[in-house]
Amino acid sequence: MIRIALTLALTLAAPVASAWEVGREGALCTLTHDEDGASVRLTFDPGVPLYTIAVSGTGPWPVAALFSMSFDGPQPNTIRTDRHVLSPDRDTLSVADRGFGNVLDGLQYNVTARAVSGAQVVTFSLEGAGPEVAAFRACGQTPSV
């Protein structure tokens, strides 16, 4: 009985694995992930078409000239832009573009990702992201006849 109680207590005390989740909000496709105080949210509006990514960390983002995302794993890549926008409280950094192939490839085929602007670095795991990114890619697409 004590062994069962101890096993249950350790299981409940273990950190909950964070997950990548694909979803929809009306016509908008979403892909979200939360981990250790950081969050990533991608959206795709097929009507425009327009992709966005919003990254929040454990503190405000600095005002900086460049934002980059680095993907580490089997298909490493680093993407940079100067077209990022900070929320009024600087807690969220976002980028919008009509094409996100490199971002989606980075998320789907690698192990970790790092979002960097100035001295702020937000690192997150890509474990389990592959199937969710594939579903996100398919979301909003019209099947060909």
Coordinates of C-alpha atoms in Angstrom, one line a residue:
M1 CA 0.0 0.0 0.0
I2 CA 2.8 2.4 0.9
R3 CA 4.5 1.5 -2.4
I4 CA 1.3 2.4 -4.4
A5 CA 0.9 5.7 -2.5
L6 CA 4.6 6.6 -3.1
T7 CA 4.3 5.8 -6.8
L8 CA 1.2 7.9 -7.1
A9 CA 2.7 10.8 -5.2
L10 CA 5.8 10.7 -7.4
T11 CA 3.7 10.5 -10.6
L12 CA 1.6 13.5 -9.5
A13 CA 4.7 15.5 -8.5
A14 CA 6.4 14.9 -11.8
P15 CA 6.4 17.8 -14.2
V16 CA 3.6 17.6 -16.7
A17 CA 4.9 17.2 -20.3
S18 CA 4.0 20.2 -22.3
A19 CA 2.4 19.6 -25.6
W20 CA 2.1 21.2 -29.0
E21 CA -1.6 21.6 -29.9
V22 CA -3.2 22.4 -33.2
G23 CA -6.7 23.9 -33.3
R24 CA -9.1 26.2 -35.0
E25 CA -10.7 29.5 -34.0
G26 CA -13.3 29.9 -36.8
A27 CA -11.4 30.1 -40.0
L28 CA -8.1 30.8 -38.2
C29 CA -5.8 27.8 -37.7
T30 CA -3.7 27.8 -34.5
L31 CA -0.6 26.0 -33.2
T32 CA 0.3 26.5 -29.5
H33 CA 2.9 25.4 -27.0
D34 CA 3.6 26.4 -23.4
E35 CA 6.7 25.4 -21.5
D36 CA 8.4 26.7 -18.4
G37 CA 6.8 30.1 -18.5
A38 CA 7.3 30.5 -22.2
S39 CA 4.7 30.3 -24.9
V40 CA 4.6 30.1 -28.6
R41 CA 1.4 30.7 -30.7
L42 CA 1.2 30.4 -34.5
T43 CA -1.8 31.4 -36.5
F44 CA -2.7 31.0 -40.2
D45 CA -5.5 32.9 -41.8
P46 CA -6.2 31.2 -45.1
G47 CA -8.4 34.1 -46.2
V48 CA -5.5 36.5 -46.5
P49 CA -3.3 34.2 -46.5
L50 CA -1.2 35.3 -43.4
Y51 CA 0.9 33.5 -40.9
T52 CA 1.9 34.9 -37.5
I53 CA 4.1 33.7 -34.6
A54 CA 3.9 35.2 -31.2
V55 CA 6.5 34.3 -28.5
S56 CA 6.3 35.2 -24.8
G57 CA 9.1 34.5 -22.3
T58 CA 9.5 35.0 -18.6
G59 CA 10.1 38.7 -18.9
P60 CA 9.8 41.6 -21.3
W61 CA 11.5 41.6 -24.7
P62 CA 14.1 44.3 -25.2
V63 CA 13.7 46.8 -28.0
A64 CA 16.2 45.4 -30.5
A65 CA 16.8 45.7 -34.3
L66 CA 16.6 42.0 -35.0
F67 CA 14.7 38.9 -34.0
S68 CA 15.9 35.5 -34.9
M69 CA 14.8 31.9 -34.5
S70 CA 17.3 29.1 -34.5
F71 CA 16.3 25.5 -34.9
D72 CA 18.7 22.7 -33.7
G73 CA 18.4 19.1 -34.8
P74 CA 18.5 17.1 -38.0
Q75 CA 17.6 20.2 -40.2
P76 CA 19.2 23.2 -38.4
N77 CA 18.4 26.7 -39.6
T78 CA 18.4 30.2 -38.4
I79 CA 15.9 32.8 -39.5
R80 CA 16.3 36.6 -38.9
T81 CA 13.9 39.5 -39.4
D82 CA 13.7 43.2 -38.6
R83 CA 9.9 43.1 -39.0
H84 CA 9.0 42.0 -35.5
V85 CA 6.5 43.8 -33.3
L86 CA 6.4 44.1 -29.5
S87 CA 3.2 44.1 -27.5
P88 CA 2.6 47.3 -25.5
D89 CA 3.9 45.6 -22.3
R90 CA 6.8 44.0 -24.3
D91 CA 5.8 40.6 -23.0
T92 CA 5.1 39.2 -26.5
L93 CA 7.1 39.5 -29.6
S94 CA 5.3 38.7 -32.9
V95 CA 6.1 38.4 -36.6
A96 CA 3.6 38.1 -39.5
D97 CA 4.3 37.0 -43.1
R98 CA 2.6 35.4 -46.1
G99 CA 5.1 32.5 -46.1
F100 CA 6.3 30.5 -43.1
G101 CA 7.8 27.5 -44.7
N102 CA 11.2 27.8 -43.0
V103 CA 9.6 28.4 -39.6
L104 CA 7.3 25.4 -40.1
D105 CA 10.2 23.2 -41.3
G106 CA 12.2 24.2 -38.3
L107 CA 9.5 23.4 -35.9
Q108 CA 8.5 20.1 -37.5
Y109 CA 11.9 18.6 -38.2
N110 CA 14.1 19.6 -35.3
V111 CA 14.6 19.0 -31.6
T112 CA 14.8 22.5 -30.0
A113 CA 14.1 26.1 -31.0
R114 CA 15.5 29.4 -29.7
A115 CA 13.8 32.8 -30.1
V116 CA 16.3 35.6 -29.7
S117 CA 16.0 39.4 -29.6
G118 CA 18.6 41.5 -28.0
A119 CA 19.7 39.7 -24.8
Q120 CA 16.4 37.9 -24.4
V121 CA 16.5 34.2 -25.3
V122 CA 13.5 31.9 -25.1
T123 CA 14.3 28.2 -25.7
F124 CA 11.6 25.5 -26.2
S125 CA 11.5 21.8 -26.9
L126 CA 10.1 20.6 -30.2
E127 CA 9.3 17.1 -28.8
G128 CA 5.9 16.1 -30.2
A129 CA 5.7 19.1 -32.5
G130 CA 6.1 17.2 -35.8
P131 CA 2.6 15.7 -36.2
E132 CA 0.9 18.9 -34.9
V133 CA 2.9 21.1 -37.3
A134 CA 1.9 18.7 -40.2
A135 CA -1.8 19.2 -39.1
F136 CA -1.3 22.9 -38.9
R137 CA 0.2 23.0 -42.4
A138 CA -2.9 21.1 -43.7
C139 CA -5.4 23.4 -41.9
G140 CA -7.2 25.8 -44.1
Q141 CA -5.9 24.1 -47.3
T142 CA -8.5 23.4 -50.0
P143 CA -8.1 19.8 -51.3
S144 CA -7.2 19.6 -55.0
V145 CA -9.7 17.8 -57.3

